[in-house]
mmCIF file of C-alpha atoms in Angstrom:
data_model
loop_
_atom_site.group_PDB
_atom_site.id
_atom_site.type_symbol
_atom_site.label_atom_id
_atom_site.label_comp_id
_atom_site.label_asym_id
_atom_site.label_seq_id
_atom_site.Cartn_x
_atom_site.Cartn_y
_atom_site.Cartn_z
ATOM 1 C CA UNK A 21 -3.686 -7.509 -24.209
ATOM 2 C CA UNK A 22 -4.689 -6.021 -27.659
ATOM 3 C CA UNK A 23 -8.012 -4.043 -27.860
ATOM 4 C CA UNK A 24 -8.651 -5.222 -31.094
ATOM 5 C CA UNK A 25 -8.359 -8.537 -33.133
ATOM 6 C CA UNK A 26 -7.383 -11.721 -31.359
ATOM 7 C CA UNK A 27 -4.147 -11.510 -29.096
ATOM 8 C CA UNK A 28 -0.980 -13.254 -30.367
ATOM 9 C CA UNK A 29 2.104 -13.407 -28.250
ATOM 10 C CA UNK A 30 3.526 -10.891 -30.353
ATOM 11 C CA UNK A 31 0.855 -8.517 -30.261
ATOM 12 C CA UNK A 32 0.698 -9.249 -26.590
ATOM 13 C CA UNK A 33 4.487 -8.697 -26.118
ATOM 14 C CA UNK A 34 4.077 -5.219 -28.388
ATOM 15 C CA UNK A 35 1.616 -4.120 -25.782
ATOM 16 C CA UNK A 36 3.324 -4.807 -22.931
ATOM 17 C CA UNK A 37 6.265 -2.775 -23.675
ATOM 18 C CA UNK A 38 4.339 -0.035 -24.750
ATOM 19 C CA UNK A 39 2.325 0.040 -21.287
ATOM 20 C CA UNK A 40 5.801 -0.294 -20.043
ATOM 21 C CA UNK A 41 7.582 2.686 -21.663
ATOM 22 C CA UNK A 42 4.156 4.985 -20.511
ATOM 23 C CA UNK A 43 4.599 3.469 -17.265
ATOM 24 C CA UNK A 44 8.107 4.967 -17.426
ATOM 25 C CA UNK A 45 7.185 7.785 -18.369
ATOM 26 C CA UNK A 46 4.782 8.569 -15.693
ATOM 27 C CA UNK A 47 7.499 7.828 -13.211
ATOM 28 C CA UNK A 48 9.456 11.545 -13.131
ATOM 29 C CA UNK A 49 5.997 12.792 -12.409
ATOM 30 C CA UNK A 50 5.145 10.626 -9.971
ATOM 31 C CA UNK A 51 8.182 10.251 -7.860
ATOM 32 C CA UNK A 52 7.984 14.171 -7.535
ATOM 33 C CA UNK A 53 4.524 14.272 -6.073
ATOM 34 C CA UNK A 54 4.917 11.173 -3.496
ATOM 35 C CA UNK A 55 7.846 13.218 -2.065
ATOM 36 C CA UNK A 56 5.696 16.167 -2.068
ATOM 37 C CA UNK A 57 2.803 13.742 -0.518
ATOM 38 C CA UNK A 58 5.369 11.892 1.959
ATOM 39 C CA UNK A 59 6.805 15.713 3.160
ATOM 40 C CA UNK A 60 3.620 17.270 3.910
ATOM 41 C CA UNK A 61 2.263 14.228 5.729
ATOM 42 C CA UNK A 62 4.793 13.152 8.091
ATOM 43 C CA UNK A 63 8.213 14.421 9.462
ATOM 44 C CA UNK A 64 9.152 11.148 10.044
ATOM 45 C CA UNK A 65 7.746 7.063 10.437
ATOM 46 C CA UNK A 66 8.885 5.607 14.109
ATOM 47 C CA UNK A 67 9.894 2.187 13.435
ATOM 48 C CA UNK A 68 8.906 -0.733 15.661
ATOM 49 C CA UNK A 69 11.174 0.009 18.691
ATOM 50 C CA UNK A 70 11.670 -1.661 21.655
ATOM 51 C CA UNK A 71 14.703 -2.556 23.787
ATOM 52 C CA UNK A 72 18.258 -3.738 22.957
ATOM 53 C CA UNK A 73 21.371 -2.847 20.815
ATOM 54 C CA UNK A 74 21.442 0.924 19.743
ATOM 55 C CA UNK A 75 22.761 4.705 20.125
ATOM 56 C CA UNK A 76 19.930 5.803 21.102
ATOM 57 C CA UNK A 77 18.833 5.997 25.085
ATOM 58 C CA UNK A 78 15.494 3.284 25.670
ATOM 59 C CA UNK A 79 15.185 3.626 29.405
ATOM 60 C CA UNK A 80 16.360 3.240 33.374
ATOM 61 C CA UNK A 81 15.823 -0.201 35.044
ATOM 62 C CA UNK A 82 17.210 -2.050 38.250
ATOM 63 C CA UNK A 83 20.544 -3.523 37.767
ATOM 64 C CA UNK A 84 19.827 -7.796 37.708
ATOM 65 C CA UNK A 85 22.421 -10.132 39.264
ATOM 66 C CA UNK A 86 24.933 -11.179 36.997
ATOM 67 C CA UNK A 87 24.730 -8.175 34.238
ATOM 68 C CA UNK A 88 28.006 -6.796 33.270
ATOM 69 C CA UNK A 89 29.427 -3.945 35.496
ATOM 70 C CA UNK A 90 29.741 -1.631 32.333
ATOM 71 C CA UNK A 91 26.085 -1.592 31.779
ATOM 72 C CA UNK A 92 25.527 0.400 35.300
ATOM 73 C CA UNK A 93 24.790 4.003 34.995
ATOM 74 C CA UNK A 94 26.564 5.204 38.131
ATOM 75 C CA UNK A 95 25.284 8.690 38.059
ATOM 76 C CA UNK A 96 21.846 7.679 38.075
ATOM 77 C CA UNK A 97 22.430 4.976 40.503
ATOM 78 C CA UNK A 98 23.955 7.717 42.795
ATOM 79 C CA UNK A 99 20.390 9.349 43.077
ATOM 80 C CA UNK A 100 19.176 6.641 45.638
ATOM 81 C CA UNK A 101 19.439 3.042 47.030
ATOM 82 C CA UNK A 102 18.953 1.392 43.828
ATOM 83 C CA UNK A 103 21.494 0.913 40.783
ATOM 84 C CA UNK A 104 20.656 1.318 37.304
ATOM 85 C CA UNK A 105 21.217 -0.194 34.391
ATOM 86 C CA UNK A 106 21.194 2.423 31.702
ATOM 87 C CA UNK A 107 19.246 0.020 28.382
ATOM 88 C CA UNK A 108 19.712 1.481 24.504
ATOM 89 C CA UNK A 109 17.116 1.107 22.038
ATOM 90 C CA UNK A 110 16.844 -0.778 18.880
ATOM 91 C CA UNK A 111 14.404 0.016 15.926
ATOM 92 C CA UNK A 112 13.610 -3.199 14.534
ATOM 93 C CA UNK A 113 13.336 -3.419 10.731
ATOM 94 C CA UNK A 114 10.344 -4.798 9.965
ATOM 95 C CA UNK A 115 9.505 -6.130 6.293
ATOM 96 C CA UNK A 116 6.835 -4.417 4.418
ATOM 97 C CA UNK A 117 5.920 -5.492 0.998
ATOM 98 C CA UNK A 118 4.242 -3.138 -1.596
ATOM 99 C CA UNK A 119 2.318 -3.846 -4.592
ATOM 100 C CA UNK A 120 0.569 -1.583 -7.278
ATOM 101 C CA UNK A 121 -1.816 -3.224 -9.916
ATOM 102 C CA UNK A 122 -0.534 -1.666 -13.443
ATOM 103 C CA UNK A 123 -3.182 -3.425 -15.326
ATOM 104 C CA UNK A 124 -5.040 -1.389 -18.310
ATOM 105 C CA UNK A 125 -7.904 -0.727 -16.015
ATOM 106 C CA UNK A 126 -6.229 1.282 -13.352
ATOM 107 C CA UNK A 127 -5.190 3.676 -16.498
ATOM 108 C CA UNK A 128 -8.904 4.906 -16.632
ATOM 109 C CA UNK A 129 -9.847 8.149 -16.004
ATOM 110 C CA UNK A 130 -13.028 10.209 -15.969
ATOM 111 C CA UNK A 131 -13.038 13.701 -16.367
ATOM 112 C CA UNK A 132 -13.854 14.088 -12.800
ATOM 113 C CA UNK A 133 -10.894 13.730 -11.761
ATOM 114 C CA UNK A 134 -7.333 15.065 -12.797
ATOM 115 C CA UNK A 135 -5.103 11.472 -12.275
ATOM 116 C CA UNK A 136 -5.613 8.145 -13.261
ATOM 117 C CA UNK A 137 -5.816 5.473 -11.373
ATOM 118 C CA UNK A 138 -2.639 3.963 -12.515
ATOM 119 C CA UNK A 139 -0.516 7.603 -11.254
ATOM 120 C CA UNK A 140 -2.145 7.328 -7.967
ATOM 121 C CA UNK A 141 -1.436 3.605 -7.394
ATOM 122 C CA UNK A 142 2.202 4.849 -8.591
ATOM 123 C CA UNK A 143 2.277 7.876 -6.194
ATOM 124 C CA UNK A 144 0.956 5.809 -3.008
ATOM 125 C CA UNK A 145 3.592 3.301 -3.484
ATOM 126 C CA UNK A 146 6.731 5.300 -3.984
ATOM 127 C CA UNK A 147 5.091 8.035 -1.640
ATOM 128 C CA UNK A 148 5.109 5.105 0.791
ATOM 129 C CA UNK A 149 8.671 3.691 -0.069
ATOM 130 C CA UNK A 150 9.584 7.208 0.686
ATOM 131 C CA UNK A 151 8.239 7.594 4.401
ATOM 132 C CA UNK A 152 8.729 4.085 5.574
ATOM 133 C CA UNK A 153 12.398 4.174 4.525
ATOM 134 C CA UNK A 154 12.913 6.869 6.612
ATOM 135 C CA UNK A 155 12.594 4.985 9.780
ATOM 136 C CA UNK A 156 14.994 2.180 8.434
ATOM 137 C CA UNK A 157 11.933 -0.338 7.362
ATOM 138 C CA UNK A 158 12.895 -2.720 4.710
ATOM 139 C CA UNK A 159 10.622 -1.998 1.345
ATOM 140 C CA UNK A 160 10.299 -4.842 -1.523
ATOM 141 C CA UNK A 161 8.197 -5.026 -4.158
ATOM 142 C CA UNK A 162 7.299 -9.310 -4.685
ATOM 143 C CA UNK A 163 8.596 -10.657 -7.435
ATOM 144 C CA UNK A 164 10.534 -7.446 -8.835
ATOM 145 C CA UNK A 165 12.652 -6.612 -5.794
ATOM 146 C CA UNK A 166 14.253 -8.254 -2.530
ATOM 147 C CA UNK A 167 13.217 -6.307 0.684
ATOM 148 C CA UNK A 168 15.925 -3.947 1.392
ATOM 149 C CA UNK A 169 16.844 -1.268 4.047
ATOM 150 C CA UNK A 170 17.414 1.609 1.609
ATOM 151 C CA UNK A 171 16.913 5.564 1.824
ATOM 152 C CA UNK A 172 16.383 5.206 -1.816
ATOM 153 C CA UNK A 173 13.827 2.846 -1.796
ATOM 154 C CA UNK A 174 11.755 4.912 -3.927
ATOM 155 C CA UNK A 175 14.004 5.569 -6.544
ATOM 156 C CA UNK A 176 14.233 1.920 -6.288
ATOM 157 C CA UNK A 177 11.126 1.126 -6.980
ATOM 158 C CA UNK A 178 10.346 3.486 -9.601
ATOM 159 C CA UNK A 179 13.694 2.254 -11.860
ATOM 160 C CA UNK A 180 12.108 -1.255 -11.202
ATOM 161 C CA UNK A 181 8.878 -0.495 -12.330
ATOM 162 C CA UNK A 182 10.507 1.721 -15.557
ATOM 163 C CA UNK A 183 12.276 -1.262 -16.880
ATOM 164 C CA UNK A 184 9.445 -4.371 -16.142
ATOM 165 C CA UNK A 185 7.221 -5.567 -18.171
ATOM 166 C CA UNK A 186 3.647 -6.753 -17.702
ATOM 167 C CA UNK A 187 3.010 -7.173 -13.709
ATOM 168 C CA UNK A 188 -0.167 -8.866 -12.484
ATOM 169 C CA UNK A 189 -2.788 -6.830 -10.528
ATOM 170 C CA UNK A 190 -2.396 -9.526 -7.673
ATOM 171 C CA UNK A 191 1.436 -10.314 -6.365
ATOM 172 C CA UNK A 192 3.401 -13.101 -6.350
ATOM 173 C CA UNK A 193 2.745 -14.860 -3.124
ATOM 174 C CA UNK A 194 4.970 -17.519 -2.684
ATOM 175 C CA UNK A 195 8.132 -16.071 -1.130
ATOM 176 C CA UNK A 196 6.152 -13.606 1.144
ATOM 177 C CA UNK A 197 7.421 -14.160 5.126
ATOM 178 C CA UNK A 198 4.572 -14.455 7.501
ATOM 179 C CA UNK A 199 6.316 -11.290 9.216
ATOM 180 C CA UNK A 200 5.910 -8.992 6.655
ATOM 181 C CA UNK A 201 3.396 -6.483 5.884
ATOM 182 C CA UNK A 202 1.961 -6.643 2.438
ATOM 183 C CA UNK A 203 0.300 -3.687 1.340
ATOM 184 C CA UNK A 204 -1.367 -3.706 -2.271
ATOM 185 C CA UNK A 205 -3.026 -0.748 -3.960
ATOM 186 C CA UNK A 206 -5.449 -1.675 -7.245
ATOM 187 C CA UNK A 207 -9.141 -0.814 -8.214
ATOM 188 C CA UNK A 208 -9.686 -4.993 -7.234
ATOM 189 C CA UNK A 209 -12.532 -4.787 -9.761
ATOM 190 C CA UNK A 210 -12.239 -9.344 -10.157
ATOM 191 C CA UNK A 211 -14.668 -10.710 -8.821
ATOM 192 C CA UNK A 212 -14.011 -10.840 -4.798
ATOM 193 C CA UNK A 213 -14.269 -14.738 -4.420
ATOM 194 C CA UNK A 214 -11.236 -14.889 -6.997
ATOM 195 C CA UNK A 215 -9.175 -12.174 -4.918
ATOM 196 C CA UNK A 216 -10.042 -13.660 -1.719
ATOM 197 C CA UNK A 217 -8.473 -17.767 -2.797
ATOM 198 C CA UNK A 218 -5.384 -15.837 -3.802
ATOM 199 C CA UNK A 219 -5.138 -13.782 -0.557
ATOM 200 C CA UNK A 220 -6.372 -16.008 2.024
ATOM 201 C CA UNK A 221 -3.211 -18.384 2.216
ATOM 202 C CA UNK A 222 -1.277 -15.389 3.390
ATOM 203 C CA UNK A 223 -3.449 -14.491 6.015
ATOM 204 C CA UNK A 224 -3.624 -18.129 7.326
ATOM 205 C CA UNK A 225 0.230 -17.694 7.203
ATOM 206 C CA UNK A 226 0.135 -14.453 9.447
ATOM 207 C CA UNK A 227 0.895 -12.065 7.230
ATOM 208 C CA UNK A 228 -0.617 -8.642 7.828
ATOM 209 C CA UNK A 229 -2.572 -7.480 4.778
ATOM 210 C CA UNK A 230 -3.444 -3.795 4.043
ATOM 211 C CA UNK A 231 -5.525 -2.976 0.714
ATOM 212 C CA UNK A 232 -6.509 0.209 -0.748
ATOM 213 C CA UNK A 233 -8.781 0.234 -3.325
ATOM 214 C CA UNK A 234 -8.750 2.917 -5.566
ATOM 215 C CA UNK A 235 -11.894 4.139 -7.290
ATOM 216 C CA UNK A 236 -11.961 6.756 -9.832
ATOM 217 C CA UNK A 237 -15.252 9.163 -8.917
ATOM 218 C CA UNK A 238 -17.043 7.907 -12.168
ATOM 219 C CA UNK A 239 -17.051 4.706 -11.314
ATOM 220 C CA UNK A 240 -18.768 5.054 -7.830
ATOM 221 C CA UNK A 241 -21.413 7.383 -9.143
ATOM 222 C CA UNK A 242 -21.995 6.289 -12.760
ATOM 223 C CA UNK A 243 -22.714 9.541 -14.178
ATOM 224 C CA UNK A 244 -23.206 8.182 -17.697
ATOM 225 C CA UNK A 245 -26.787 9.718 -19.677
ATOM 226 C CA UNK A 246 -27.956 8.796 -22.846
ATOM 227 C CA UNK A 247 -26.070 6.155 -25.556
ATOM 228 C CA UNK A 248 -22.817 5.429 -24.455
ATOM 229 C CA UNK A 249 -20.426 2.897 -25.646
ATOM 230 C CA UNK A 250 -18.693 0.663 -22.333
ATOM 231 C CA UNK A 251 -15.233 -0.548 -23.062
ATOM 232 C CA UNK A 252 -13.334 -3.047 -20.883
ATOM 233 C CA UNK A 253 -9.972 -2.152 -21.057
ATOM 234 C CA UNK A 254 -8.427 -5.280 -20.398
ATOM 235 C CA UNK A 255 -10.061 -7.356 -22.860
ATOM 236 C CA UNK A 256 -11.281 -5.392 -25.649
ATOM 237 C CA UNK A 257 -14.710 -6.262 -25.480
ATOM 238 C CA UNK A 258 -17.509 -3.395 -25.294
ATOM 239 C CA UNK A 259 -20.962 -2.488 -24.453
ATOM 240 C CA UNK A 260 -23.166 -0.144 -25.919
ATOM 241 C CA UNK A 261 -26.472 1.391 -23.665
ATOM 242 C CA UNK A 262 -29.182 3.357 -25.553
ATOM 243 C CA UNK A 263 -30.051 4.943 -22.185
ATOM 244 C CA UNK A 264 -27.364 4.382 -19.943
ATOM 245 C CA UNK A 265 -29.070 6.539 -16.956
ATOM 246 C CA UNK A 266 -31.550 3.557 -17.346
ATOM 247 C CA UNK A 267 -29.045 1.330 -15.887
ATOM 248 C CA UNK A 268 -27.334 3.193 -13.496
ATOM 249 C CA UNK A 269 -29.404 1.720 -10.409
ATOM 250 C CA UNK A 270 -28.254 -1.610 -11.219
ATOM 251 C CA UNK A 271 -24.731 -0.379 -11.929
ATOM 252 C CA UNK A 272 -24.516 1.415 -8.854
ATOM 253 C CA UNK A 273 -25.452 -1.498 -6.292
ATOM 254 C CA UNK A 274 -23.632 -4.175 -8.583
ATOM 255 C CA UNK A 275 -20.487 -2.205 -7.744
ATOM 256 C CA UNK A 276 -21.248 -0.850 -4.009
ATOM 257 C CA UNK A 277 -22.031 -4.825 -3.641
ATOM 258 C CA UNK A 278 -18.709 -6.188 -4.859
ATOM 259 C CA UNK A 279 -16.897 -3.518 -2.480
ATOM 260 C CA UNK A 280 -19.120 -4.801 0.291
ATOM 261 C CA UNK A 281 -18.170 -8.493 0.137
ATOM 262 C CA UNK A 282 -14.154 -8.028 -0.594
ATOM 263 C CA UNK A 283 -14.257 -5.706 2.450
ATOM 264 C CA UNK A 284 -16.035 -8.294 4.483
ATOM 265 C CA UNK A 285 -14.098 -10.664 3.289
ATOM 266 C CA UNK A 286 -10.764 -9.212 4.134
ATOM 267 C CA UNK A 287 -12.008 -8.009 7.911
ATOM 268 C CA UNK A 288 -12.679 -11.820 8.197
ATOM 269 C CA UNK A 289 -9.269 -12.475 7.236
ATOM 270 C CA UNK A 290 -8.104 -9.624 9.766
ATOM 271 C CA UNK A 291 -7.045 -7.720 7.179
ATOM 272 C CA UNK A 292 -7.626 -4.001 6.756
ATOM 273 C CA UNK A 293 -9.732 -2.173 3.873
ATOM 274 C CA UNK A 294 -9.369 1.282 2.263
ATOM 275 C CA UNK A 295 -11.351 3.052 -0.219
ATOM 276 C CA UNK A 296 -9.510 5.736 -1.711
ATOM 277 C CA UNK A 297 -10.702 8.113 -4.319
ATOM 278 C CA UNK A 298 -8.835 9.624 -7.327
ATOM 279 C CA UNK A 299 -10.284 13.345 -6.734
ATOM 280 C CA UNK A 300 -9.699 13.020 -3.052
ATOM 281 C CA UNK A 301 -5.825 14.010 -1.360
ATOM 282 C CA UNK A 302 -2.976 10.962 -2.024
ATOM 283 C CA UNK A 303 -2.316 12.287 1.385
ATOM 284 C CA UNK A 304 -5.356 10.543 2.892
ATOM 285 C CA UNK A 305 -5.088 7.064 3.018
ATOM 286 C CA UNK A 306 -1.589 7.427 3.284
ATOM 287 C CA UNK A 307 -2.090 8.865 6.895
ATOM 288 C CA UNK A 308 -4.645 6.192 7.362
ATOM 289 C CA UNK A 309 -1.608 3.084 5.953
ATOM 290 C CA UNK A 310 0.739 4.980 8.600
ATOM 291 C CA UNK A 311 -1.829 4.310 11.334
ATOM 292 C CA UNK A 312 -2.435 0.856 10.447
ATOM 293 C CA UNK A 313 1.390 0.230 10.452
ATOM 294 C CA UNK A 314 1.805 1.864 13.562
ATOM 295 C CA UNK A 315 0.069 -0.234 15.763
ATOM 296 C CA UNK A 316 -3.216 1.429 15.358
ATOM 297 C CA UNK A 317 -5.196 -1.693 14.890
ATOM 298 C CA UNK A 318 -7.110 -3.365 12.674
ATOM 299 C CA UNK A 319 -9.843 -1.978 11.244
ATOM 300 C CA UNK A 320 -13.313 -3.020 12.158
ATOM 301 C CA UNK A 321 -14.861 -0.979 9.178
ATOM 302 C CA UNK A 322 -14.655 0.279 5.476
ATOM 303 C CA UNK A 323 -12.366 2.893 5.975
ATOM 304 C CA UNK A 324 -13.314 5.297 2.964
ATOM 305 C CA UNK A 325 -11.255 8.278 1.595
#
């Protein structure tokens, strides 16, 4: 949307590809540092395993009537009574779905902190492509790209997200599988009730929700003194405070409210909730997504970072 003057499709279309071609820009950058990020955090994402087809050795068990003969392992079965079948393992794919929100107001940043909100949302995602693809997951991004089992899932992503235009903060919901994990990094700054109708179909479908909101250090603490002019980056509009200090207060439990409710909301929902900050590690909550994913449970709290 324009800043100024009264948006025409034209003007609209103007700014979209212009967000788009910084977007791409931003990309070299960012794919570099969510290697860095996926490398120094883990060696390598187990996928969801169990027994079946494979190369790879699961586990002994007794032989059961009716089993083919080949299946024995006779060497093992010559250590006792008992005959063994020797089983393989297979890592299951499993279908996780990521989403950034690109909107103007993740592009803010303060100067206490050294990224935007935008390039961490960027680095997350393709810093997560990276380290689930690793493990033979199958990464899509709704409504821009089919899942996919792909060691280049990053690079995927990131020539995706070069060459689209204006994506929503929220996804596209409709062709999400109830099996898939949806994962979607944004500052969620809506109002809560709006973000909670769009998500709460999915969750009554069973799919497994994981959001990280992501908060630039400004914003929490409202460090504004004095007259300052407020602009709202997504439409335009602006604010100006004689004193802002004098508002502060209100600012502060307005927003610590909002975050309150959509993480209530979403544990409800049995979803998890992560607060992320732009002057803390990328390397943080993407420990805390790999925990999640790996069976570590829901969350019963605000996880904060």
């Amino acid at each position: 949307m324009s800043p100024i003057g009264e948006t025409t499709p034209a003007l609209a279309s103007r700014e979209a590809l212009r967000l788009a071609h910084e977007r791409a820009a931003l990309m070299p950058d960012c794919l570099v540092e969510a290697r860095r990020v996926a490398n120094s955090v883990i060696s390598g994402w187990h996928g969801r395993r169990k027994r079946g087809i494979g190369e790879n050795f699961w586990q002994f068990r007794p032989y059961a009537e009716g089993e083919s003969l080949s299946r024995i392992d006779w060497r093992r079965s010559a250590r006792d009574d008992h005959t063994y079948v020797r089983d393989r393992e297979w890592e299951a794919a499993h279908t996780i779905l990521l989403h950034a929100d690109l909107t103007p107001s993740m592009r803010y940043r303060s100067r206490m902190s050294n990224t935007s909100k935008e390039a961490r949302a960027l680095v997350l995602m393709l810093a997560l492509a990276e380290t689930l693809s690793r493990s033979g997951e199958r990464i899509g991004v709704p409504g821009l790209l089919e899942p996919q089992a792909s060691r280049q899932a990053a690079e995927r992503i990131a020539a995706a997200l070069s060459h689209a235009g204006a994506l929503p903060a929220l996804p596209q919901v409709a062709g999400v599988r109830s099996t898939a994990d949806l994962i979607l990094l944004g500052d969620f700054l809506d109002n809560p009730a709006d973000t909670v109708a769009r998500l709460k179909p999915l969750a009554h479908r069973g799919v497994r929700g994981h959001l990280v909101e992501i908060a630039d250090p400004a914003e929490e603490s409202f460090p504004y003194t004095g007259r300052t002019e407020f602009v709202d980056p997504e439409t335009g509009k602006s604010l100006t405070a004689g004193r802002a200090d004098s508002i502060a207060e209100d600012y502060r439990r307005a927003y610590e409210a909002r975050r309150e409710t959509l993480g209530t909301e979403m544990r409800r929902l049995g979803w998890n909730f992560i607060t992320h900050r732009t002057d803390r590690p990328a390397s943080e909550p993407l420990t805390q997504l790999h925990l999640l994913l790996s069976g570590g449970g829901l969350a019963t709290h605000e996880v904060r970072s």
